[in-house]
Each structure stands twice: as structure tokens, then as C-alpha cells.
Amino acid sequence: MEKEEKKIVNEGEEDEMEIYGYNLCRWKLVLVAIGVLCTGGFLLLLLYWMPEWRVKATCKRTTLKDCEVVLLRTTDEFRIWFCAKIRIMPSLGASSLQNPQSIADIVSNGHRGHVCENLAEGNKNDPNKHSPIRYFTHHSVKYFWKDALQSFDFLGGLDESTSCSSIHNEHSTGLTKRMQDYRKLFYGVNEIAVKVPSIFKLLIKEVLNPFYIFQLFSVILWVTDEYYYYALAIVIMSVISIVSSLYTIRKQYIMLHDMVAAHSIVRVSVSRANQEIEEILSTDLVPGDIMVIPSNGTIMPCDAVLVSGTCIVNESMLTGESVPVTKTNLPNPAEDPKAMGDEIYSPEVHKRHTLFCGTNVIQTRFYTGELVKAIVVRTGFSTSKGQLVRSILYPKPTDFKLYRDAYMFLLFLVVVAGVGFLYTVVNSILNEVPAHIIIIESLDIITITVPPALPAAMTAGIVYAQRRLKKIGIFCISPQRINICGQLNLVCFDKTGTLTEDGLDLWGIQRVENAHFLLPEERACSESLVKSQFVACMATCHSLTKIEGVLSGDPLDLKMFEAIGWILEEATEEETALHNRIMPTVVRPSKQLLPESKPATNQEMELFELSASYEIGIVRQFPFSSALQRMCVIARVLGEKRMDAFMKGAPEVIASLCKQETVPVDFETVLEDYTKQGFRVIALAHRKLESKLTWHKVQNINRDAIESNMDFMGLIIMQNKLKQETPAVLEDLHKANIRTVMITGDNMLTAISVARDCGMILPQDKVIIAEALPPKDGQVARINWHYADTRTKCTNSSPAINSQDIPIKLVHESLEDLQLTKYHFAMNGKSFAVILEHFQDFVPKLVLHGTVFARMAPDQKTQLVEALQNVDYYVGMCGDGANDCGALKKAHGGISLSELEASVASPFTSRTPSISCVPNLIREGRAALITSFCVFKFMALYSIIQYFSVTLLYSILSNLGDFQFLFIDLAIILVVVFTMSLNPAWKELVAQRPPSGLISGQLLCSVLSQIITCLGFQTIGFIWVKQQPWYEPWTTHSDACNLSTVTNTNSSQHENETLHDEHNIKNYENTTVFFISCFQYLIVAIVFSKGKPFRQPCYKNVLFVISVIVLYIFTFFIMMYPVESIDRCLELVCVPYQWRITILVIVIINAIVSILVENFLLDMILWKVVFSRDKHGEYRLAMPQPPQEASDRWRGCFFSSLFGCRKKIPKAKYMHLAQELLVDPEWPPKPRTTTEAKAPTQENGFILFRVQTHPWK
């Protein structure tokens, strides 16, 4: 069949995949069936594990248009394969499809109100023409065939290619019942269904894991070899492991199901095309339905865009912030001539008008006779909540070098096992061993080399770390991430609520009169200011609302409103119903604030009139937009004809929208002074509106028409205090050589000030602000570089914090003095976006040195985390959950300080909202990582030692006895493995980091040196015992302990050959090798159980110490003082006392050599000289050194060249880049220079951006 070119689905998205079409092939199916029978079902298992092989083995390639099965492969670094079956949607009566592609487009874009009727007409003309629709489902999303694309595509709702004008004009009439039913065929039930799998289904899936299949194979083999006890032990362990795994998985499914199922099915009112209101179940909603939002609120069952009315919504489920958000109706471009009619609706861009699934609508505000309506744009798993649930149900695999190396090492063990297998087969055939014994013994060597208990042993350290984290209030939903946290070398912090206190305090106000700043005032609630426009702006320009009588909203708005002491009153439903328009929210000063009235005849009445005489009604609200960095309201003072517009927001933005003659000349200087001191500054502006603007006109006016030609009124100065623990935690991270980065939505200068205050930027460090400007008026994009003024000048004294971040550069401040100065880049979200688009080659350099990223949008936080990961940083992210979800999910270790539902997106959640959890998490991660290395090294040594013991004994056609295996495997290995993992984390963070993978010089040298040591001493014992004068091939009457009976034994040897044990277990070589190997397991356990600097010393691990001592004493006792019953059980033979002393000497020398090699040769010499790793665990950068240090370095180079490890190039991209930048004369950019991007040119298929730097003119 003709093969078509590769197709892509979800192109450009995070879940982009390649797609291939296949049809079932009968002759291939027959061959596979024969193969399954011949392999005893193993081929079926193999095809179950490998979807790609399964499809290719049973199907033949065809075009996507005609295929029955699709094969999907992700385009990311994991390249994971999936397969899905094509399903057919039947054509039903009048609703059957004349052209599937065109109908799919009609339905997906919703450009028709009455598709069913049109279809019916088409079918009357050609009643026999019915084309079924083909689709498949992958990860809870349906993909339909589209002829135009000649591929399958995700079926979008009204969120794709629908203009704002068409939402109002074409979709605001509602759907007929027939059209709704028709669309439901495509979109399915509006439900985020998290099915909890049955225990049986989960059990089958768990049991078919390759690890458990290998265990089953091992158990069957051991039972065949009559090795019942260890087989039973492994079965018990496996059952416990499977049960605990099933319990955990099912518990997580139930938790997720309960979280999603809560309020997922509700009764909703929809407006039909004939304007009738019909009550239906939320599961029947489809894109295009008009949902009527009840006045008492509801939980949103879908994503919908507001077309009339206003809603107050709690979005904590999505953002983690429980602050009520005001949602307004989507502006209708037809009613506003200045608006862009062709603007495409997007839930992200128009989120202030979109009600998201799972969020709680608390209240609605509406016109009389005009209900609060929202058009459904997305349903089911396509909604924002659905996408969040999908990311939890189908997470990306964890990419960590440790796990990749673990598989490589297991592959190496399989190769070693293969060599042993061949050796056993050849040796047994040469010695004419029976066939069934050859099969059992050769397969047994595989189970010895690849220990079935390895995964359980590896998991133990993570489980213990998870328990310790839980004790200190850190909860983990992704245990595998704990190990990765041990590698974190950069942590990003949100500012507000994370580094600083959540609340803001009003420090003061600074008003402007006649374009001049007045002196700062501490209080805004004085009698003289009560009727000023400045206080009126503070009273009205906010998104506060009363919920059950309590004022709630944004903390900043709350503080501002509380500072003036005014009262807010909202209209009740009854009051609204009496009038033909929305009753405004009214604010008024309290009686105490109004000036005292003159005495009058009826004082009480006059006071009442005075208090009632000054009220302001909020007529229209344009909510705060993070993209616009401002909010605006239209208000009217009671009794006045003209309305007022009040605006507040970022000072730079507000000043740009004001008349320049009203902005003070020293505006920038004053603002800079405040922001440098770490204050959060908000600017206010006001404008009297034209008298022709009526109430109804105001309701439909575009905000751009209002937010211009304003009068600048002054500044509100808010104080955001650092949390008490912040400086100490950041100092600990700096000492541990962990970079810290601030990502905030706040002003850049404020962020730089906070960064200096908390120690993220040291006093003597320079801050370079990168201000990037997009292309405009024919000019190319450019970056202006300027240095922020430091608050304290550089001194020669060493910094208080021993900061060893990568950004280090020699700055030639004068010819006489070379000052070693660190520099940091700071930029805002707009600059970051321009740099990402036009200066891609600058991104690695800037993130290498970037410390402050201000005014960052939520998606930009995620992009920054990704950019840091692209230069090989292991990135941690710590946020309070508000707008940090994407970055928390993207980071290697995301820790949320919020316990709200949004924390379900973060691998870790801290019960205490303090960044002190970050060093704790890294310490536990490092401890768990080192524990994993220790356990892996120990299990590898256990495998190799036992493998070599068995191989030596196979050479004389002997083996270890069943109880010998049992003693080693159960009493020694399992006890040691599960107790050596109990070492708690070291009490403080240290500068060096543990290795990230098993295949590293340090770990490989450690393992290989111990393998050589152990094998050497085993071989010595095995050969030396044969050289002893009393040695002879052992028989049942041999008694080396009593040499006088040797002659009698020899004379009767041939008579008693029949009494020899069947497997030739009892002999002097077996006993010698058994004792030496038993001690070797314990020696290796102690050698590998390292404590400092990542874990507590092993002597503090009481259970481990007791276990090892008991095992040492027991093994020593049965070797030096044989007990007949124990010897009989373990199938040991009696050897002369002198030989027992010799074995003891061999063991003691072995222990000394192992400890010296590991702790002295490797730790003290090799790593400090050969690999040139400094105390920070990173490759050293070229820096000027004192003569003594230079001398030491020279000696190091000599040893390095001796070992052939000269000039080691760092593997991490950021370190390699740092070394390059150290010798780059053009970096960092000089102050007051500009870097311009040249027009992109294409060479060899790559787009190149040329840059040019020149000084400012």
C-alpha cells in the first residue's frame, strides 16, 4: 500500500504527536498467534509492553484516510508510542452528514444556527449519500477526520477562530433542541469523567509490569529448584508491594474523582433559539448553548463567555487565589465604532469576560428583564479544568539521569548474566551434567545477577523521605520528584506572598496639585480630603464586593479602602428589580469623616442630610488587567450631572495615559526613590466625562475611549514587608551554591529593591537592566542596556554571603584596581517577550545572569522556567499558587505554599506558607538521592559478589545451598537494604551537590574498586583453601577438624560415594566462599552507607547499626564456633580452626582495603585532584588565584595529566556558557549601549538573527 508522508496532530502544542495509519493484516495476525503459542505467551506480553511493535506486528501501513488503527508518537524528548482504534460515527436520519468535513467545520466553529435543517434539505436532494464520520480518542480527547487537512484534528469549540462580533451577532440567539442534540454527537457528554478503575483492572495492569513478570519467572525457577523459602519471601514481598501500590493508586484516583465530581453535574437553565428558557442537566451542554447564570451563583460546569451582565467569581480552583474576581460582559464591537470588529475571541486573552469551568460564581448583577447570560465555548476535557485534570491523569514521564542510568546498569547486569549463562552451559556440558540441571542452573545465574528485590530496595529511600517530609508539613503527590529535588541548583521565587508578606500596608499618599508633588501624607482619611478627587478615586476604583455582608476582594484594594474609612453599599435584588437598569454600588464617607455642620433647629435631621448628601455611585467598572496593568471605573457623585472616570495602576502606565502638563517633571525621580526603597507604588488619575455620555452609553463604551487625557492625581505608597525568614533562607541557599531568581508581577525597581533587601543581590553587585523594544515604524527590535544605581558602593571587603553563582566577571573599573564583581540582569515581561522573539541567541546568556524578572505574566513564568531548563539547570519553583500553576508544573521541583485546590498541579505542597520549606525539600531530596545511590551500589555489589561466588562454585560443579542463599538474601540483604535507607538528611545544606546519575566517574570508580577488591579476596580464599595440607575433595566422612581420621576416610571413600549430597553443596570451597562473601556483604554495606555531607552519619541510624552488629556477631560466631544444627541447616562443613582464623584475617584485610579505597583513595585524592571538583561540586572557573592556590592548582594539573583527565569540559550547558563568557570582551554589555536585531536571514534551513551593539547617541 502506498505510504503517505508523516502527519502531525496538535502541531505547535505541548502534546504534539506524529500520526501513522495502519490496517489489520490477517497473515501477520496468524504469525503472531503462532509466536505467542511457541513462546508460552511471552510474545503477547512483549507486544503489550510495546505499542509500536504490537501495531507493526499485526497491521500493514496505509493512508490515514483509510486506516483502521492509528499509531501516535510524541515529538518531545521521550518519543513515547500510543495506538488508538478508529471509530465510526453513524449517520442518523435527517442529521446524517452530506459532507463530513464541512459539517465538522460547521459544528466546531459554530457558524450556523440551524445546521440540522440545512442537512435535512441536503439529504432530501440526495437521500442515499451518507458519509460516516471517522474519529479516535486519545487521552480523553476526540480527534475527527478532516478532508481539508487530510488528517485527524482536535475538535475545538467556540474558542477557535471565532470573532468577538460573531459571538454577539451569530451565537447570541441560542440553539434549537435538534441542533443541540446534533452537536452532542460530536462533543459528547459535558463531563470531566475520572473513572476509578476496578481493583481487578488495576491488579492486572500492575501484575503485567515487566518487573513483576521477572519476579514470577524467578519464583517459578526457584520452586523448580526446590528453593521454596526465598521464593515464598519474594512472593510475600511482591504481594505487599502490589497491595500498597494498588491502594495508593486507587486512593489517588478516588481523590481526583471526588475533586472533579463535586458539583460536576448540576441543573442549568439554557436560552433556546425561540427565546424560551429550558432547564437541562449540565451534561447536555454543548458549545453554542446560552447558559443563564442564576442570581445566587453556581459552580460553572463548562467554560463560557459572558454576553450580558456581570459576575463575581471565586477562581481559587484554577489560580490558587481565593480573592473574588469581577467578570464583565464581552464588549460588542458593533456598538462601539472604535473597537476592532475582527478581533478573535480567546479565553486567555479575554479571561476577564470568561467564566471558567470549576470556578464558583458567587453573585451576579444584571439589568431588569435582561438575564445574565453566557455562551458555552468549551465543554468536558477541553475546558480549563479538564485540561488541568488531563495533565494529572496523563503526566509527562519524569526525565532524570538517575533513572536512565539505572536502566543502563540493569542492561549491563543482563549482559553479565548472559556471560554467566553461557559459561554455565558450556562448563556443565563439558562435565556431562544432566540437561534439566543445566537448564535450572544456567537460568538461576540470571536471577542471581539481576536481583528481583532491586526496585523495592530503590523505592525504600524515597518512601522514607516522603514520610520525613510529611512530618515537617510538606506533602508530595509525585514521590519520584523527591530524588530530582536533590539536584536543584536554581530556585525561582514568586515575590508577593512568598518572599514578602501577603498583605500590604498603606505607608502614605503623595498628591499632585498644579503638576507638582505635595509633601507625603501619612493618612488619607482626614476631613480636609474627604471630598477630594484623590479620595474619591481610592473609594471607587477597586473590585471590592460584599459577600454575605463581609467586604472582600483584592488585598491591595481592601487596604486602600480601609485606609479612607468609607462605607460600601450594594443594591439588593429587590432594589434592582424596581428600576430599569443596574443599581450602582454606592460608596460614602462615614459620618465621623464629614465636616461638622453649623447648629440648626433640627440637628439630627441636618446631620442625616449631610451624611446622605455626599455619595458616589459606581456606574461602570473596567476590571484590573495584568496585560494593561491598570483598572478604571466610571462613577457619579450624587446630584452631579457629569460623570467622572477614575483610574489606578502601574505608575509608568498611568502617567503615559495622562495629559503631560498634569504629570510632575520630577515624576520619574520620585517614583524611583520609592521603588528603590522597596515600596509598591500605585498611581491615580481622574477625568470629568462629557455631559452627553448617558447611563446606557456608558454601559457599552470601550475602555480605550475612557482611559485617555486623564489628569494625574498622585501616588499611593504601599509597604510590602519581607517575611522574617526570607533573608536567612536565601543566605542558606547561596551558601549551598544554589542560584535564586525572583519572578514577580510587581514593578521592576521595587523587585530589585526587595532582591537587595533579602540578599538575592549583594550590596556590591551590579544590576544591568535590559529594556527590549519590539520593531516599530520600520525600526528593528533592540535592547537598551543601562545599569541600575546601587544603594551602597562596592567595597574591597568580602561579602557577608559567600555567593558562588555562575555570573562572575572581571570588571576593569580602573587600571590600578581589578575588582571581582558579580552582575545581574533585570527585565520586565514585555522585554522578556521581545527577547524571546527577536534575540533567541541572547536568551541563554540572559537567563545565566538574570536574577529579577518583573511584570511577568503567568505563561511567561513558565517560559522562563523552560529557558532555564534548556541550559541544563535543575529548576525549583516556589510560589503561593496564584498564577504560578504553569511554572510549578514545569519546574523539576515545584512547591506550592497554598493548600487550595490549585496545589494539585504542584508536585509538593507546604502546609506552612514559608520558603523555609525549600532548603528542607532540597536536603531531603539530596538524602533520598544519595540513599538511592547507596542502595543501587550495594545491590549491584550483592549481585556481582553472589554471581562470582556461584560462578566459582560452578567451576567445581558445586553451588550455594538453599539455606545459604536464604540466609544471604533474607537475613543479610533485605535487612541491610531496608535499614540502610533510614539515614535522615544532613542538618544543613552544603555547597556541593550529589552526582545526578549512576554512570559518573565517582560512582563507577567506587563500584568497580569494590568489585575488584571483593572478587580478589574471594578468589584468594577459593584458591588458597585448595593449597592447604589438609585439603581433599570432600566426602561424607571427611573431617578436616580431626586430621587423625583422614586416612580412614580416604580408604572408605569409594564405598560411600553414594552418600554424597546430590548437588555437591558440602565442600571446603563452598564453606570458605560462603563465609567470605557473607562478611563482604556487610563490609560493602558499611562502606557505601556514607553520611556527611548529605545524610546523617550511619552510626545515628540505630536500626542499621543494630542489624549490622547482630549479623556480624552471628556470622563470626557460626564461623569460629560451629554449631552442628546450624552447620547441618546451612550445609557447611567443618574446617580446621587455623583455617577459620585465616578466613577471619582475609575478611579483616578485605574490610581495611575496602574502607581505605572508598574513603581515602577515592574521596580524598581522586576527586580533589583528578576530576578537579572544587568544594562547590562544580568545575572551577578561571579566576586569578593567590600564589599558594596557583601552586596547588599546578600540582593538581600534574596529577590530572597523570590520570589523563586534563582540561575536563563541563557537561552542563550553563557552565560551558559561563566559561565562554568569562573570556568574551563584549560581555556584559556596556552601560548606555543598544543592541539591535538585524532582519532574520535563512542559511541551511536555520533562521539566524544578527545583532549589532552600539552606544547611545
PDB file of N, CA, C and O in Angstrom, residues 211-236:
ATOM      1  N   PHE A 211       8.729  -5.863  35.749  1.00  0.00           N
ATOM      2  CA  PHE A 211       9.418  -6.220  36.990  1.00  0.00           C
ATOM      3  C   PHE A 211       8.743  -7.421  37.676  1.00  0.00           C
ATOM      4  O   PHE A 211       9.397  -8.370  38.087  1.00  0.00           O
ATOM      5  N   TYR A 212       7.400  -7.385  37.754  1.00  0.00           N
ATOM      6  CA  TYR A 212       6.683  -8.494  38.408  1.00  0.00           C
ATOM      7  C   TYR A 212       6.708  -9.768  37.554  1.00  0.00           C
ATOM      8  O   TYR A 212       6.712 -10.876  38.088  1.00  0.00           O
ATOM      9  N   ILE A 213       6.732  -9.606  36.227  1.00  0.00           N
ATOM     10  CA  ILE A 213       6.852 -10.782  35.354  1.00  0.00           C
ATOM     11  C   ILE A 213       8.202 -11.468  35.585  1.00  0.00           C
ATOM     12  O   ILE A 213       8.296 -12.694  35.653  1.00  0.00           O
ATOM     13  N   PHE A 214       9.249 -10.654  35.723  1.00  0.00           N
ATOM     14  CA  PHE A 214      10.579 -11.221  36.012  1.00  0.00           C
ATOM     15  C   PHE A 214      10.579 -11.914  37.375  1.00  0.00           C
ATOM     16  O   PHE A 214      11.179 -12.985  37.549  1.00  0.00           O
ATOM     17  N   GLN A 215       9.898 -11.310  38.349  1.00  0.00           N
ATOM     18  CA  GLN A 215       9.800 -11.955  39.663  1.00  0.00           C
ATOM     19  C   GLN A 215       9.053 -13.285  39.568  1.00  0.00           C
ATOM     20  O   GLN A 215       9.448 -14.265  40.211  1.00  0.00           O
ATOM     21  N   LEU A 216       7.986 -13.309  38.779  1.00  0.00           N
ATOM     22  CA  LEU A 216       7.230 -14.549  38.595  1.00  0.00           C
ATOM     23  C   LEU A 216       8.112 -15.635  37.974  1.00  0.00           C
ATOM     24  O   LEU A 216       8.109 -16.786  38.412  1.00  0.00           O
ATOM     25  N   PHE A 217       8.892 -15.232  36.963  1.00  0.00           N
ATOM     26  CA  PHE A 217       9.831 -16.158  36.330  1.00  0.00           C
ATOM     27  C   PHE A 217      10.835 -16.687  37.361  1.00  0.00           C
ATOM     28  O   PHE A 217      11.120 -17.892  37.413  1.00  0.00           O
ATOM     29  N   SER A 218      11.344 -15.782  38.206  1.00  0.00           N
ATOM     30  CA  SER A 218      12.322 -16.177  39.230  1.00  0.00           C
ATOM     31  C   SER A 218      11.706 -17.154  40.220  1.00  0.00           C
ATOM     32  O   SER A 218      12.326 -18.167  40.583  1.00  0.00           O
ATOM     33  N   VAL A 219      10.488 -16.848  40.661  1.00  0.00           N
ATOM     34  CA  VAL A 219       9.815 -17.700  41.656  1.00  0.00           C
ATOM     35  C   VAL A 219       9.585 -19.107  41.086  1.00  0.00           C
ATOM     36  O   VAL A 219       9.833 -20.116  41.761  1.00  0.00           O
ATOM     37  N   ILE A 220       9.097 -19.177  39.827  1.00  0.00           N
ATOM     38  CA  ILE A 220       8.872 -20.488  39.194  1.00  0.00           C
ATOM     39  C   ILE A 220      10.183 -21.269  39.131  1.00  0.00           C
ATOM     40  O   ILE A 220      10.229 -22.471  39.424  1.00  0.00           O
ATOM     41  N   LEU A 221      11.250 -20.596  38.763  1.00  0.00           N
ATOM     42  CA  LEU A 221      12.563 -21.238  38.662  1.00  0.00           C
ATOM     43  C   LEU A 221      13.025 -21.753  40.020  1.00  0.00           C
ATOM     44  O   LEU A 221      13.504 -22.890  40.147  1.00  0.00           O
ATOM     45  N   TRP A 222      12.841 -20.942  41.077  1.00  0.00           N
ATOM     46  CA  TRP A 222      13.284 -21.344  42.412  1.00  0.00           C
ATOM     47  C   TRP A 222      12.469 -22.528  42.935  1.00  0.00           C
ATOM     48  O   TRP A 222      13.010 -23.411  43.596  1.00  0.00           O
ATOM     49  N   VAL A 223      11.174 -22.491  42.658  1.00  0.00           N
ATOM     50  CA  VAL A 223      10.324 -23.612  43.090  1.00  0.00           C
ATOM     51  C   VAL A 223      10.768 -24.894  42.389  1.00  0.00           C
ATOM     52  O   VAL A 223      10.841 -25.968  42.996  1.00  0.00           O
ATOM     53  N   THR A 224      11.100 -24.789  41.104  1.00  0.00           N
ATOM     54  CA  THR A 224      11.597 -25.944  40.347  1.00  0.00           C
ATOM     55  C   THR A 224      12.886 -26.469  40.963  1.00  0.00           C
ATOM     56  O   THR A 224      13.136 -27.684  40.993  1.00  0.00           O
ATOM     57  N   ASP A 225      13.691 -25.532  41.473  1.00  0.00           N
ATOM     58  CA  ASP A 225      14.975 -25.895  42.087  1.00  0.00           C
ATOM     59  C   ASP A 225      14.820 -26.186  43.580  1.00  0.00           C
ATOM     60  O   ASP A 225      15.813 -26.253  44.307  1.00  0.00           O
ATOM     61  N   GLU A 226      13.568 -26.319  44.044  1.00  0.00           N
ATOM     62  CA  GLU A 226      13.246 -26.604  45.445  1.00  0.00           C
ATOM     63  C   GLU A 226      13.784 -25.536  46.401  1.00  0.00           C
ATOM     64  O   GLU A 226      14.157 -25.825  47.543  1.00  0.00           O
ATOM     65  N   TYR A 227      13.822 -24.296  45.915  1.00  0.00           N
ATOM     66  CA  TYR A 227      14.286 -23.178  46.746  1.00  0.00           C
ATOM     67  C   TYR A 227      13.038 -22.431  47.206  1.00  0.00           C
ATOM     68  O   TYR A 227      12.771 -21.305  46.842  1.00  0.00           O
ATOM     69  N   TYR A 228      12.273 -23.145  48.081  1.00  0.00           N
ATOM     70  CA  TYR A 228      10.922 -22.697  48.423  1.00  0.00           C
ATOM     71  C   TYR A 228      10.900 -21.459  49.309  1.00  0.00           C
ATOM     72  O   TYR A 228      10.054 -20.579  49.147  1.00  0.00           O
ATOM     73  N   TYR A 229      11.826 -21.373  50.263  1.00  0.00           N
ATOM     74  CA  TYR A 229      11.730 -20.343  51.303  1.00  0.00           C
ATOM     75  C   TYR A 229      11.920 -18.933  50.740  1.00  0.00           C
ATOM     76  O   TYR A 229      11.139 -18.027  51.019  1.00  0.00           O
ATOM     77  N   TYR A 230      12.978 -18.769  49.939  1.00  0.00           N
ATOM     78  CA  TYR A 230      13.213 -17.428  49.375  1.00  0.00           C
ATOM     79  C   TYR A 230      12.125 -17.080  48.368  1.00  0.00           C
ATOM     80  O   TYR A 230      11.697 -15.925  48.265  1.00  0.00           O
ATOM     81  N   ALA A 231      11.673 -18.103  47.628  1.00  0.00           N
ATOM     82  CA  ALA A 231      10.568 -17.887  46.682  1.00  0.00           C
ATOM     83  C   ALA A 231       9.345 -17.362  47.425  1.00  0.00           C
ATOM     84  O   ALA A 231       8.684 -16.418  46.982  1.00  0.00           O
ATOM     85  N   LEU A 232       9.061 -17.983  48.588  1.00  0.00           N
ATOM     86  CA  LEU A 232       7.925 -17.545  49.403  1.00  0.00           C
ATOM     87  C   LEU A 232       8.137 -16.113  49.901  1.00  0.00           C
ATOM     88  O   LEU A 232       7.208 -15.295  49.893  1.00  0.00           O
ATOM     89  N   ALA A 233       9.392 -15.812  50.312  1.00  0.00           N
ATOM     90  CA  ALA A 233       9.701 -14.460  50.801  1.00  0.00           C
ATOM     91  C   ALA A 233       9.479 -13.422  49.702  1.00  0.00           C
ATOM     92  O   ALA A 233       8.895 -12.356  49.929  1.00  0.00           O
ATOM     93  N   ILE A 234       9.940 -13.730  48.481  1.00  0.00           N
ATOM     94  CA  ILE A 234       9.769 -12.799  47.353  1.00  0.00           C
ATOM     95  C   ILE A 234       8.293 -12.643  47.011  1.00  0.00           C
ATOM     96  O   ILE A 234       7.812 -11.539  46.716  1.00  0.00           O
ATOM     97  N   VAL A 235       7.535 -13.756  47.074  1.00  0.00           N
ATOM     98  CA  VAL A 235       6.096 -13.701  46.805  1.00  0.00           C
ATOM     99  C   VAL A 235       5.412 -12.786  47.824  1.00  0.00           C
ATOM    100  O   VAL A 235       4.597 -11.926  47.462  1.00  0.00           O
ATOM    101  N   ILE A 236       5.757 -12.963  49.109  1.00  0.00           N
ATOM    102  CA  ILE A 236       5.163 -12.132  50.177  1.00  0.00           C
ATOM    103  C   ILE A 236       5.503 -10.653  49.939  1.00  0.00           C
ATOM    104  O   ILE A 236       4.643  -9.769  50.022  1.00  0.00           O
TER     105      ILE A 236
END
